Coordinates of C-alpha atoms in Angstrom, one line a residue:
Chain I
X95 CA -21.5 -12.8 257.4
X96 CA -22.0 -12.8 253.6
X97 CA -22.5 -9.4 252.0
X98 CA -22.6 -9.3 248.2
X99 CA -21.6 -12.7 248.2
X100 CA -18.4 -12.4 249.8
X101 CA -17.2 -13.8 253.3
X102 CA -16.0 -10.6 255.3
X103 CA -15.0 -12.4 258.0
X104 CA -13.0 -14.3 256.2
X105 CA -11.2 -11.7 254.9
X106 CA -11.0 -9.8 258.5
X107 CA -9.3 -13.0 259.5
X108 CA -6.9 -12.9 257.1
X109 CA -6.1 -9.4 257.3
X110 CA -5.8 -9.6 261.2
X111 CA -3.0 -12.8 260.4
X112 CA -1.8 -11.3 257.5
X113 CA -0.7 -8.0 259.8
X114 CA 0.2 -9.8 262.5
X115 CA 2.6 -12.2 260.4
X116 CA 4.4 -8.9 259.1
X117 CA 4.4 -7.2 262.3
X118 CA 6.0 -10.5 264.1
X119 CA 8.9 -10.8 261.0
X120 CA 9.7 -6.8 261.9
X121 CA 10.1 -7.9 265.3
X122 CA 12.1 -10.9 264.8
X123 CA 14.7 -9.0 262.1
X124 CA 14.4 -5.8 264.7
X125 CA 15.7 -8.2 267.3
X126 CA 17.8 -10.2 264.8
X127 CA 20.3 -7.5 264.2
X128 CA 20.7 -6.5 267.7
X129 CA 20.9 -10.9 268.4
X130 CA 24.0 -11.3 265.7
X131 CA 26.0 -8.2 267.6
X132 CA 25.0 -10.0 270.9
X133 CA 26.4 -13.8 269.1
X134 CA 28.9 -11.9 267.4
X135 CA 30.3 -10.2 270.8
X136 CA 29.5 -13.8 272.9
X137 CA 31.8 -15.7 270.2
X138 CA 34.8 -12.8 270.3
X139 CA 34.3 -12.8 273.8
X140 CA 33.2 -9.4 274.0
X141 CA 29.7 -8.7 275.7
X142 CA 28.0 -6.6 273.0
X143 CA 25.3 -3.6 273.3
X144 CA 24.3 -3.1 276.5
X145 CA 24.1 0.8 277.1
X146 CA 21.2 1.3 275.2
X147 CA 18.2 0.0 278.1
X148 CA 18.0 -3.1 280.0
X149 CA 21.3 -5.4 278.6
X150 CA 21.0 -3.2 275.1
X151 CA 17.6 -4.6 274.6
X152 CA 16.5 -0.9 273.2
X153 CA 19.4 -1.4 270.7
X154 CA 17.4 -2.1 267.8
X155 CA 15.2 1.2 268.5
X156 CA 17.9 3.1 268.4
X157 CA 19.7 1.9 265.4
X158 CA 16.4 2.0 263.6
X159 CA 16.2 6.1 265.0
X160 CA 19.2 6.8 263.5
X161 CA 19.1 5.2 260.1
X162 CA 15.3 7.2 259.6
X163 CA 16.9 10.6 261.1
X164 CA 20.2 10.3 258.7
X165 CA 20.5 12.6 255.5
X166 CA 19.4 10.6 252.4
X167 CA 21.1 10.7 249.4
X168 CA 19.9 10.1 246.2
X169 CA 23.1 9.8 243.6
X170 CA 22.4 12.6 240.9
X171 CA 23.3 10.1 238.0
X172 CA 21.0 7.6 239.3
X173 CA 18.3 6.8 237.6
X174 CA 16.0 7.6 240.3
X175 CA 12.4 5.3 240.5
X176 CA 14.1 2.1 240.1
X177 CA 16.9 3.5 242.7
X178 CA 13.7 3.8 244.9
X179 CA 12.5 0.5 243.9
X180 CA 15.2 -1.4 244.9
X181 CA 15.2 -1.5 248.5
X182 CA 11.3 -1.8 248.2
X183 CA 11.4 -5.1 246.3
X184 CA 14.0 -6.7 248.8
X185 CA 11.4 -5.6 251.4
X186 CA 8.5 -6.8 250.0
X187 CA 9.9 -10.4 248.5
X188 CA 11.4 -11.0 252.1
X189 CA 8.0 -10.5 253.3
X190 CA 6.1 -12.1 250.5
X191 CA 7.7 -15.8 251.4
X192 CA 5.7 -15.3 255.1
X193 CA 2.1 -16.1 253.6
X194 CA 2.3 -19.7 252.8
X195 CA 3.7 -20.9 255.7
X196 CA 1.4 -22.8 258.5
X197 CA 2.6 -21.0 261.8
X198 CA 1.1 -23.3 263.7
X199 CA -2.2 -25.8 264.3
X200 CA -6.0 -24.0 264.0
X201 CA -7.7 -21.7 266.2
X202 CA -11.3 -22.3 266.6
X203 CA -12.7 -18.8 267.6
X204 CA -16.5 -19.0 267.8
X205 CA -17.3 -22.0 266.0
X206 CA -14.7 -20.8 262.9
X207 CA -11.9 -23.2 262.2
X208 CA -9.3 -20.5 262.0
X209 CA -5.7 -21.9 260.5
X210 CA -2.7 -20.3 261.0
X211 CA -1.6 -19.7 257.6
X212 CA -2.6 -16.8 255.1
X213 CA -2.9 -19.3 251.9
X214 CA -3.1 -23.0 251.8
X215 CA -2.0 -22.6 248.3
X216 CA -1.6 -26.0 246.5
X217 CA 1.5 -25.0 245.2
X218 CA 3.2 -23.9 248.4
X219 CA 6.4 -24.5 248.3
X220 CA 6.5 -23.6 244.7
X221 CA 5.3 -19.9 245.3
X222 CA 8.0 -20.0 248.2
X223 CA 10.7 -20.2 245.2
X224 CA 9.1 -18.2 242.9
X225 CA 8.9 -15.2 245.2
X226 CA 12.7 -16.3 246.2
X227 CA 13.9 -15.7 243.0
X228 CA 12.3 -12.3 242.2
X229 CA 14.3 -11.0 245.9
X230 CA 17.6 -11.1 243.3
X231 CA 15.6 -8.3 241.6
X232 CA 16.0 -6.1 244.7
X233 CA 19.9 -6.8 244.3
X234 CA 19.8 -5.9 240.9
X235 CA 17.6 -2.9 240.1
X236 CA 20.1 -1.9 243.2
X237 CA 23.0 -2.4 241.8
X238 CA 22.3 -0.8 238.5
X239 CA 20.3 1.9 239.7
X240 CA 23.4 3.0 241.6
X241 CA 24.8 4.0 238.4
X242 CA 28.2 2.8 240.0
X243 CA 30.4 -0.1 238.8
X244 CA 31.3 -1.2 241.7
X245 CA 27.6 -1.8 242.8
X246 CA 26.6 -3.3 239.4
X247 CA 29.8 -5.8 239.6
X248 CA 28.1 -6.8 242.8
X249 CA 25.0 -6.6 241.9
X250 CA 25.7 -8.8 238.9
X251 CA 27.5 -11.4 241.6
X252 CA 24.6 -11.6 243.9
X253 CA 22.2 -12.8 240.5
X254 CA 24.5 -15.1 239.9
X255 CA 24.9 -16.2 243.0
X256 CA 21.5 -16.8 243.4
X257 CA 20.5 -18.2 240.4
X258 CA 23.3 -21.4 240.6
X259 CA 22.3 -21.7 244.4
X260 CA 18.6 -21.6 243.4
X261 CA 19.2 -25.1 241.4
X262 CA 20.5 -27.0 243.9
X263 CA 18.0 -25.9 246.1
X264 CA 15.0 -26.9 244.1
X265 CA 17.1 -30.0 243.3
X266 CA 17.6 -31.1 246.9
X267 CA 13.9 -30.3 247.7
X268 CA 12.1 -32.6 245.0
X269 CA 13.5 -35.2 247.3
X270 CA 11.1 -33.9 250.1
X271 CA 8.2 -33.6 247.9
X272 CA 8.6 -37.1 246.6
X273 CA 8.3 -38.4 250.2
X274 CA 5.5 -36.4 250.6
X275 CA 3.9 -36.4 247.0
X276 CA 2.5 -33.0 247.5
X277 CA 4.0 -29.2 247.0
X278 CA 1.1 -28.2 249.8
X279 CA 3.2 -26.5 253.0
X280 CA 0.2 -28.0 255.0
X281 CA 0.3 -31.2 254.4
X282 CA 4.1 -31.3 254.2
X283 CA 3.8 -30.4 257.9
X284 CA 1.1 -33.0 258.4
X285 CA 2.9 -35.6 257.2
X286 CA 5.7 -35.1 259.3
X287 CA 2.9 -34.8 261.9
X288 CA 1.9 -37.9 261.8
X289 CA 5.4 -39.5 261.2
X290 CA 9.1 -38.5 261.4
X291 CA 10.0 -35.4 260.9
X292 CA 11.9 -35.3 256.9
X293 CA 15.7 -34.7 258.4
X294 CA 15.4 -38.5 259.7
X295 CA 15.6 -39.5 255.5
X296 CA 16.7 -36.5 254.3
X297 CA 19.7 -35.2 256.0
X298 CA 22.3 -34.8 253.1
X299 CA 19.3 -33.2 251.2
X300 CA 19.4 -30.7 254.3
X301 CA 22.4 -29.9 254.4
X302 CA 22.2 -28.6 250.8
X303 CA 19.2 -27.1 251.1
X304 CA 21.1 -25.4 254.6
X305 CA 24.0 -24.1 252.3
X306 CA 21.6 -22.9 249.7
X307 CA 19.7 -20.9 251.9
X308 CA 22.7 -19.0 253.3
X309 CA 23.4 -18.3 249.5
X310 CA 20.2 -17.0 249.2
X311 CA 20.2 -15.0 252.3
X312 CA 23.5 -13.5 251.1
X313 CA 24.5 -14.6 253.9
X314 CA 28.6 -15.3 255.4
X315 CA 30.4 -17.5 254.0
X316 CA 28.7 -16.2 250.5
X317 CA 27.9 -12.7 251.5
X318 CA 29.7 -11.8 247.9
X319 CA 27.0 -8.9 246.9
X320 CA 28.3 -7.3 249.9
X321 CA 31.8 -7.9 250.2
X322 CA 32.9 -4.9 252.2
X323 CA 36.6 -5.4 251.5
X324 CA 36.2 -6.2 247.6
X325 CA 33.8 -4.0 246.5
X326 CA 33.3 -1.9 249.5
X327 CA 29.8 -2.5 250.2
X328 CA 28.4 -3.8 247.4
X329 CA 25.0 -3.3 245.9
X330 CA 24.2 -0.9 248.5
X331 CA 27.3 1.2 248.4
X332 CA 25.3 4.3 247.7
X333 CA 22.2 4.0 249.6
X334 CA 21.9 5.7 253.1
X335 CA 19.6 6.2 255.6
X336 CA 16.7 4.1 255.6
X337 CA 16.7 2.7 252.4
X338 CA 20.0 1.3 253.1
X339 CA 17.9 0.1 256.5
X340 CA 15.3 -1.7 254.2
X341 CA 18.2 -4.0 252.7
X342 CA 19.4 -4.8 255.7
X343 CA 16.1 -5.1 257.0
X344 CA 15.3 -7.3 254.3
X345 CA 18.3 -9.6 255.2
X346 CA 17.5 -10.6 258.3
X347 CA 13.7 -11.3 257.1
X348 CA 15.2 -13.8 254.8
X349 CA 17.3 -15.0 257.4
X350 CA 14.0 -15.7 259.5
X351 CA 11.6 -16.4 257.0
X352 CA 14.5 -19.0 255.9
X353 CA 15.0 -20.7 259.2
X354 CA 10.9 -20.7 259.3
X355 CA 10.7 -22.5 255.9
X356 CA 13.7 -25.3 257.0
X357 CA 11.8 -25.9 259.8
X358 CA 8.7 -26.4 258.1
X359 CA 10.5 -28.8 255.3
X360 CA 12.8 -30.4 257.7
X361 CA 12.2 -30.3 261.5
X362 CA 8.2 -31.0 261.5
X363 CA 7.5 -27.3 261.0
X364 CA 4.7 -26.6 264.2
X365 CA 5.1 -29.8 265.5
X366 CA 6.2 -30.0 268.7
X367 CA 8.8 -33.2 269.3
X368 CA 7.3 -36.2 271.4
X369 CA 4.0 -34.7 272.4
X370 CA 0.9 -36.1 271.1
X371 CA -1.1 -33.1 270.3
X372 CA -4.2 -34.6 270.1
X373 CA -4.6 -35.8 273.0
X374 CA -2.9 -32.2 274.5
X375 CA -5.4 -30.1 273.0
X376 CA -8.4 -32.3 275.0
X377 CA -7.0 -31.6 278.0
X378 CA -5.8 -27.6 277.8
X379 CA -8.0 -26.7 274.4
X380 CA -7.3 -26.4 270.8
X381 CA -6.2 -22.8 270.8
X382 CA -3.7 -23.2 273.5
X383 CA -2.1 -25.4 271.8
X384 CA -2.3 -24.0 268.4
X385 CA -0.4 -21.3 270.6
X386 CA 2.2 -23.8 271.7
X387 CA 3.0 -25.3 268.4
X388 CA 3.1 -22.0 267.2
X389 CA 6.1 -21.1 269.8
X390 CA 7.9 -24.8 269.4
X391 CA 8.1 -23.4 265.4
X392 CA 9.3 -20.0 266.3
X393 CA 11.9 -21.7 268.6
X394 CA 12.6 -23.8 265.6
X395 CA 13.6 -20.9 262.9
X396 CA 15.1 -19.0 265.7
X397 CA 17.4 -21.5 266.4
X398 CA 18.5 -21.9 262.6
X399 CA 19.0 -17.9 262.6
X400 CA 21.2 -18.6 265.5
X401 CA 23.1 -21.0 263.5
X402 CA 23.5 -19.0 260.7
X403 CA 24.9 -16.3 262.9
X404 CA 27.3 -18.9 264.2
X405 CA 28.2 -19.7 260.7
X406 CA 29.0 -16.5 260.1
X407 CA 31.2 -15.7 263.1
X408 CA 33.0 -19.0 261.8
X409 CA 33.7 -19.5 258.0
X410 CA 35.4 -16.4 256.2
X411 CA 34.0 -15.5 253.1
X412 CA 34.0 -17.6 249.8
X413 CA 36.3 -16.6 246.4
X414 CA 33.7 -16.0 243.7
X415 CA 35.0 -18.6 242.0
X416 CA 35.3 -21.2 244.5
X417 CA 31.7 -20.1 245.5
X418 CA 30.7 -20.6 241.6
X419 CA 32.7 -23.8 241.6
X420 CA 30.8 -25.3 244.8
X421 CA 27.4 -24.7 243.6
X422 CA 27.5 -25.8 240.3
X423 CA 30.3 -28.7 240.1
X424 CA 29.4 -30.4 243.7
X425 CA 25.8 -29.4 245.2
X426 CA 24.2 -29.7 242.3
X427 CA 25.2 -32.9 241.4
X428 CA 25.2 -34.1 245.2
X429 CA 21.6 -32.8 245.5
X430 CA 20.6 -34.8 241.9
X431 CA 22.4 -38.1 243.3
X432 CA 20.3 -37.4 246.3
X433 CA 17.3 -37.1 244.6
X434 CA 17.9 -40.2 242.4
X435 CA 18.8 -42.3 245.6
X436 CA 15.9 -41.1 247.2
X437 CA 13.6 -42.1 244.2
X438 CA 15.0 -45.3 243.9
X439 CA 14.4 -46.3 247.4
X440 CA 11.0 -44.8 247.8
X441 CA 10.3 -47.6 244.3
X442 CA 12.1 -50.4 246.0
X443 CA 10.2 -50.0 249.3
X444 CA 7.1 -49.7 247.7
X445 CA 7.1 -53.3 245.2
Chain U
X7 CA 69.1 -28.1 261.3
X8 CA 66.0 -28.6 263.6
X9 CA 65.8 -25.8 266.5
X10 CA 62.6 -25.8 268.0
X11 CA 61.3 -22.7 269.9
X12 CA 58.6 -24.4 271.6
X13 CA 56.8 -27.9 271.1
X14 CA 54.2 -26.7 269.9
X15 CA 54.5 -26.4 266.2
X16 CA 53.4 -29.2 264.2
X17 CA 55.1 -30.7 260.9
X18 CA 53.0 -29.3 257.2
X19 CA 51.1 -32.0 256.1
X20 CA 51.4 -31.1 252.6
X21 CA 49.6 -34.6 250.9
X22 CA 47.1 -34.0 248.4
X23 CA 43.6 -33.7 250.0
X24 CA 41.2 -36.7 250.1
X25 CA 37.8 -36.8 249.0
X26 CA 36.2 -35.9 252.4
X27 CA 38.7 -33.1 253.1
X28 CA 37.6 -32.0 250.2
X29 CA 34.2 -31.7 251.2
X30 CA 35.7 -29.6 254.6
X31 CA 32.5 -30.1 256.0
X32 CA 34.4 -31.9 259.0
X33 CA 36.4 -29.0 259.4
X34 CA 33.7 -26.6 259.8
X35 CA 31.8 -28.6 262.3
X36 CA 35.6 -28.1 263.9
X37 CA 35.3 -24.6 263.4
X38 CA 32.2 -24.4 264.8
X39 CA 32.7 -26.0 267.7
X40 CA 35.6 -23.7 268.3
X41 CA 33.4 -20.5 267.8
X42 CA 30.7 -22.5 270.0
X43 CA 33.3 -22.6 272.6
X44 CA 34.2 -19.1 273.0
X45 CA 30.4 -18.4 273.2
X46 CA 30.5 -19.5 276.8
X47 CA 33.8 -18.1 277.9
X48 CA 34.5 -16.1 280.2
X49 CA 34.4 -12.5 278.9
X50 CA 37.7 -10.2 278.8
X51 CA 35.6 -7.0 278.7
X52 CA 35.6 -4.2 281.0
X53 CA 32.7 -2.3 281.7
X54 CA 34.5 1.0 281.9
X55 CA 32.4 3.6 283.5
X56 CA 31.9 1.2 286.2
X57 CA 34.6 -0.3 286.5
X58 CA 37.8 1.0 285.9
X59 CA 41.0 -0.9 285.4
X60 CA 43.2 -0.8 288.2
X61 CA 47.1 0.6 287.0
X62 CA 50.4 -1.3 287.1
X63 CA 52.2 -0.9 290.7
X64 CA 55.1 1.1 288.3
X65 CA 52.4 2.9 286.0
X66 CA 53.8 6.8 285.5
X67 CA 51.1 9.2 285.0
X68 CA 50.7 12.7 284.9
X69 CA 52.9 14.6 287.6
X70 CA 51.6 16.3 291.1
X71 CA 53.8 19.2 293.1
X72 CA 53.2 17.5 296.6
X73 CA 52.8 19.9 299.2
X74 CA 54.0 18.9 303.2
X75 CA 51.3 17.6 305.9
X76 CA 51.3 21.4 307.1
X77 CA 50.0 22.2 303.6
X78 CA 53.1 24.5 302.5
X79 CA 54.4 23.8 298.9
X80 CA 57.8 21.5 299.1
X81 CA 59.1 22.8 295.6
X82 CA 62.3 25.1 296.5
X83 CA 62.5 25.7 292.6
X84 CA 66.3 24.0 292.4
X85 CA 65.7 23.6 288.7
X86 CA 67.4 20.0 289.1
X87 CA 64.2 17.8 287.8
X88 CA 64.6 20.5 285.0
X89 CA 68.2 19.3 284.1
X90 CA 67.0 15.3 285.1
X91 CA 64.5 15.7 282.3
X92 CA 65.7 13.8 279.2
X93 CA 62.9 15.8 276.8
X94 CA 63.1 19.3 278.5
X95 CA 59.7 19.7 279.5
X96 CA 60.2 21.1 282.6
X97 CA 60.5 25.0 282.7
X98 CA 60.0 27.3 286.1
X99 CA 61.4 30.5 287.8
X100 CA 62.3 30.9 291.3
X101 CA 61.3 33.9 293.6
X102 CA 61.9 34.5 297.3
X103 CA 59.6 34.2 300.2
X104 CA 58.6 37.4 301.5
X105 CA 57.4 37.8 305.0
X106 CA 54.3 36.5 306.4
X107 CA 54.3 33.7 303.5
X108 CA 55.4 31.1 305.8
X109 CA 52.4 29.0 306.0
X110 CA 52.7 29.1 302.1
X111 CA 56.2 27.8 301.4
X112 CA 58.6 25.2 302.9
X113 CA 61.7 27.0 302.5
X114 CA 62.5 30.2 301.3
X115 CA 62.9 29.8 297.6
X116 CA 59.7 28.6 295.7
X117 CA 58.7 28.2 292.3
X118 CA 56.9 31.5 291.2
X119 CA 55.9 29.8 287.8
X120 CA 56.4 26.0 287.3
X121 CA 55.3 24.3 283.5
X122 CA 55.3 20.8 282.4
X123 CA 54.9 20.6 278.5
X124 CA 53.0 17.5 278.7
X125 CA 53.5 17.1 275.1
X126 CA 57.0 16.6 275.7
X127 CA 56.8 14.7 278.9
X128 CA 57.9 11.3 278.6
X129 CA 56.7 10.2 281.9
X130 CA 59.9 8.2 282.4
X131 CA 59.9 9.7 285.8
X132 CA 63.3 11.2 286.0
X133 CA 62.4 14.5 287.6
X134 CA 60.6 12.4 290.9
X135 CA 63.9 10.8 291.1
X136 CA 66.2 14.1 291.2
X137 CA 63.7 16.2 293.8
X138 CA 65.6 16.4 297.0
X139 CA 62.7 17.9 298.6
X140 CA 60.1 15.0 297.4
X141 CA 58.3 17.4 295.6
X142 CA 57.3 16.1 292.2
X143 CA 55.4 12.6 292.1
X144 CA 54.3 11.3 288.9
X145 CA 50.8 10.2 289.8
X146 CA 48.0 7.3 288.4
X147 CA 46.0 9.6 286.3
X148 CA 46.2 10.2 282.2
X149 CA 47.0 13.2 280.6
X150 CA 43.1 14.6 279.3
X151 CA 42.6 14.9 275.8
X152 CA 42.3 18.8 275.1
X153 CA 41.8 20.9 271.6
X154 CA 44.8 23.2 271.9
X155 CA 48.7 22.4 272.4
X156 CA 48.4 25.4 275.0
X157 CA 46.0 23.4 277.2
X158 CA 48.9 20.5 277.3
X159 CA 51.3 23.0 279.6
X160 CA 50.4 22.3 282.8
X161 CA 50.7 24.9 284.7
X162 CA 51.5 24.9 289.0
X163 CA 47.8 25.3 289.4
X164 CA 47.3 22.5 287.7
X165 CA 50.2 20.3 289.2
X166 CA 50.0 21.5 293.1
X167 CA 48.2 19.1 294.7
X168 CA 45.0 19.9 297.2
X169 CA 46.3 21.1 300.4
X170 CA 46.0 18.4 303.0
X171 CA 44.6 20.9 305.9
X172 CA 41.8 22.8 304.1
X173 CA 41.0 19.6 301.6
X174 CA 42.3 16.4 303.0
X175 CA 39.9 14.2 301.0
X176 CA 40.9 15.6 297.3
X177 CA 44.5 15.5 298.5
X178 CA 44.8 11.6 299.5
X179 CA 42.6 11.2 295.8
X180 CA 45.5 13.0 294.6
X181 CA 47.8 11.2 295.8
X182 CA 47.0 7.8 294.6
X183 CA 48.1 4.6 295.7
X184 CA 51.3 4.7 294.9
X185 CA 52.1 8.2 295.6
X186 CA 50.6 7.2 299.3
X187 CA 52.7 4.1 299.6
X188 CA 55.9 6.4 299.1
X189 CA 54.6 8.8 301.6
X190 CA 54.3 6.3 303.9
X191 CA 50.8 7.2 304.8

C-alpha cells in the first residue's frame, strides 16, 4: 500500500513492534522490581511479597499505585524544567537502546517478511552506545536540578562512573566486532547463528563487558549515584512520587535491555542452543518459531537480570576510589590486551 | 598463651595478596555460590496471620483471675500477690459477700476492685506463686498495644476469666495450654 509514495504498512508494522517492544520492557521492569524483592527475600531466606494477590504477583501494581497517588514535590530552589527533564531522559534512553535489537527470527504475515527488530541500522551496536551515554544525562540534569549538594556530588559520581566504565566497554566489544567484521546487531546474531555463539572466544571480553554493564546500570556493587548510606539517596534524593518511579523504572529497563544486549553480543542473541532452526520452521512454520527464538532470547536476558540481582545480594558496594581505580587501571587495560590478543589471533589464523 | 574457645577459628593469613587474589574474581564466584545456596534453603519465615508461633512451655503473659468449675470467682482479695509483686503493680480492695451472692464468690471476702498496672508488670510471675486460692494465672497472650497509659490498667473485667458454666468455650481459650495443664484439666 503506497500512498504518496510512502509504505504505510510498513510503518503500521513498525509502530505495532515499536509499541509492543515498549509495552513488553514496562512489563519486564514492572515484574523486575517485584523479582529482586522475591531474589532478595529467597537469598536472606525470607519469602518476600506475597499479600498483595496470588504469591504477591499484584506487587508491582500496587507499588506502581502508590508512587502515582503520593504528594509530589517539586524543590522551590529547583530549577524546575530540567528538574522535570531528568527522570524523562532516564526514561526515554533506557527505552531508546530497545530499537536495534533483533528480538527474534522474521514473521511472514501475508506474504510480508516481517523481522523482529525496529531498525536494522548498520551501525547497531554503535547507536546502542551512543544512546548509553546520553542515559548519564538523566543522572546529571538530576543531580543538578535538585539544587542540593548532596545530589550533584552524586550526580557528578554517576558521570564519572559511567564515562570510565563506558571505555572499557567499547574496548572489550571491538573484540566482538572484529570476529564479526560488522557493527550490524543482525548479522552479529547471524553469525553466531551459523556458528558458535561469541562467549566460546570471547569470555574474558565478557566478563568485562558483564562488569561494565552493571556500571552502567548503576547497578550493586557500583550503585555509587545512589549510595543510600553516603549520600542518602543520591541523585534522586529529592524526587518523589512518580518521578522518583521513572528513575527507578528506568533502572531496571537498563537492567533488561542490558541482559537483552549481552545476550545478543554474547549468547547467540535469538538463537536457540542445539536446534537447527531451519529445518524447525519446515516442520511447525516460520512464525512459530520466530515465536520460539523470540522466548529462548527473553529467557536469555532474563537470566542475566537474575544474575545481576544475585550480584547484588552478594558483593557490597565499591569505594569510589577503588571503583575509579578498577575501571581505569585494570579493565581497561585487560579489555585492550584482550582486544590485541584477539586481533593477533584472528591475523595468524587467517595467513 | 593459646586458649581456644572453639576449633573453629582459623589463623590470619596476613601475606601480601597474589596476582589472582587480586583479581577477587574467585572469591566472588565463592560468594556467589554462597548467596546461591541460601536461595534454596529452607525458609525461617512465619506466615503470621496463619500461622502463629507456638509459646515457650514457661512463656508468662498477661494475667487471668481464674474462677472455680462452679463459675464463682476464687480471688478472696488476701492482698498477698500484692506484697509478692517485686514492681507493685498490683492494687485491689476487699468487700464482703452479702447474701444471696453465693453463686458469685468462693469465699466470703472478694475483691470489689482488682488493677494490674501492666506497665509496671514484670510478668516474672510472683503473684501466681503467692495465691493460696489459685487465683491469678499468668496466661499465653501479649499485652495489646493501646494509645493511652489508662488503657494499660487492667481492670477485674478485664482479668476475670469467662465463666466456665455460661461460656465454657472462651473459658478453656482463656485458659491456654499451660494454664490447663496446671488445672489439671
Amino acid at each position: 500500500m503506497y500512498l504518496l509514495a510512502i509504505d504505510w504498512i510498513f510503518i503500521i508494522e513498525k509502530l505495532v513492534l515499536i509499541a509492543a517492544i515498549v509495552t513488553l520492557s514496562m512489563v519486564v521492569a514492572m515484574y523486575a522490581t517485584y523479582g529482586e524483592r522475591k531474589v532478595a527475600a529467597f537469598i536472606q531466606d525470607r519469602i518476600g511479597p506475597n499479600r498483595a494477590g496470588p504469591l504477591g504477583l499484584l506487587q508491582p501494581l500496587a507499588d506502581g499505585g502508590k508512587l502515582f497517588f503520593k504528594e509530589e514535590i517539586i524543590p522551590l530552589a529547583s530549577s524546575k524544567f530540567l528538574f522535570i527533564l531528568g527522570p524523562l531522559l532516564a526514561m526515554v534512553t533506557a527505552l531508546l537502546t530497545s530499537a536495534v535489537i533483533p528480538w527474534g527470527s522474521s514473521m511472514t504475515i501475508g506474504n510480508r517478511a516481517v523481522p523482529l527488530q525496529v531498525a536494522d541500522v548498520n551501525i547497531g551496536i554503535l547507536y546502542v552506545f551512543g544512546v548509553v551515554s546520553l542515559g548519564v544525562y538523566g543522572i546529571m540534569l538530576g543531580g543538578w536540578a535538585s539544587n542540593n549538594k548532596f545530589s550533584l556530588l552524586a550526580a557528578i559520581r554517576g558521570a564519572s562512573q559511567m564515562v570510565s566504565y563506558e571505555l572499557a566497554m567499547g574496548l572489550s566489544l571491538i573484540a566482538v566486532l572484529m570476529l564479526t567484521g560488522s557493527l550490524q546487531m543482525s548479522v552479529i546474531v547471524g553469525e553466531q547463528y551459523n556458528s558458535v555463539w561469541n562467549i566460546v572466544y570471547q569470555p574474558i571480553g565478557f566478563i568485562i563487558f558483564f562488569i561494565c554493564a552493571l556500571a552502567e546500570t548503576n547497578r550493586t556493587p557500583f550503585d555509587l549515584p545512589e549510595a543510600e548510606n553516603e549520600l542518602n539517596f543520591g541523585y534522586h534524593q529529592e524526587y518523589s512520587s512518580m518521578k522518583l518511579g521513572f528513575y527507578l523504572f528506568a533502572e531496571y529497563i537498563n537492567m533488561f535491555i542490558s541482559g537483552v544486549i549481552m545476550a545478543t553480543l554474547y549468547f547467540g542473541g535469538y538463537d536457540i542452543p542445539f536446534v537447527n532452526e531451519a529445518n524447525l520452521a519446515q516442520r511447525i512454520g516460520e512464525n512459530w518459531v520466530a515465536l520460539l527464538t523470540f522466548l529462548t532470547l527473553m529467557a536469555k536476558a532474563l537470566f542475566f537480570v537474575f544474575v545481576f540481582m544475585w550480584i547484588r545480594w552478594t558483593i557490597p558496594r565499591f569505594r569510589f576510589d577503588q571503583l575509579m581505580h578498577l575501571g581505569w587501571k585494570r579493565l581497561i587495560p585487560l579489555a585492550l590486551a584482550n582486544m590485541i590478543i584477539t586481533a593477533v589471533v584472528i591475523l595468524w589464523l587467517k595467513k | 598463651m593459646n586458649v581456644q574457645l572453639t576449633n573453629r577459628s582459623k589463623p590470619v593469613d596476613r601475606r601480601p595478596m597474589n596476582w589472582v587474589e587480586r583479581l577477587y574474581l574467585i572469591n566472588i564466584f565463592k560468594g556467589m555460590a554462597i548467596t546461591l545456596k541460601h536461595f534454596f534453603k529452607k525458609k525461617a519465615t512465619i506466615k503470621y496471620p496463619e500461622e502463629t508461633r507456638p509459646f515457650s512451655k514457661v512463656f508468662r503473659g498477661l494475667q487471668i483471675l481464674n474462677r472455680d468449675e462452679e463459675g464463682r470467682e476464687r480471688c478472696t482479695a488476701c492482698g498477698l500477690c500484692a506484697v509478692a509483686c517485686p514492681a507493685e503493680a498490683i492494687t485491689m480492695e476487699a468487700a464482703e459477700r452479702q447474701e444471696g451472692e453465693e453463686h458469685l464468690y468462693r469465699e466470703e471476702k472478694y475483691a470489689a476492685k482488682y488493677e494490674i498496672n501492666m506497665l509496671r508488670c514484670i510478668f516474672c510471675g510472683y503473684c501466681e506463686e503467692a495465691c493460696p486460692k489459685d487465683a491469678i494465672y499468668l496466661s499465653q497472650t501479649f499485652t495489646p498495644a493501646n494509645y493511652q497509659r489508662k488503657g494499660f490498667i487492667y481492670k477485674k473485667e478485664d482479668l476475670l476469666i469467662p465463666n466456665p458454666v455460661t461460656d465454657p468455650e472462651g473459658y478453656q481459650k482463656a485458659l491456654g495450654t499451660i494454664s490447663r495443664e496446671k488445672e489439671g484439666v
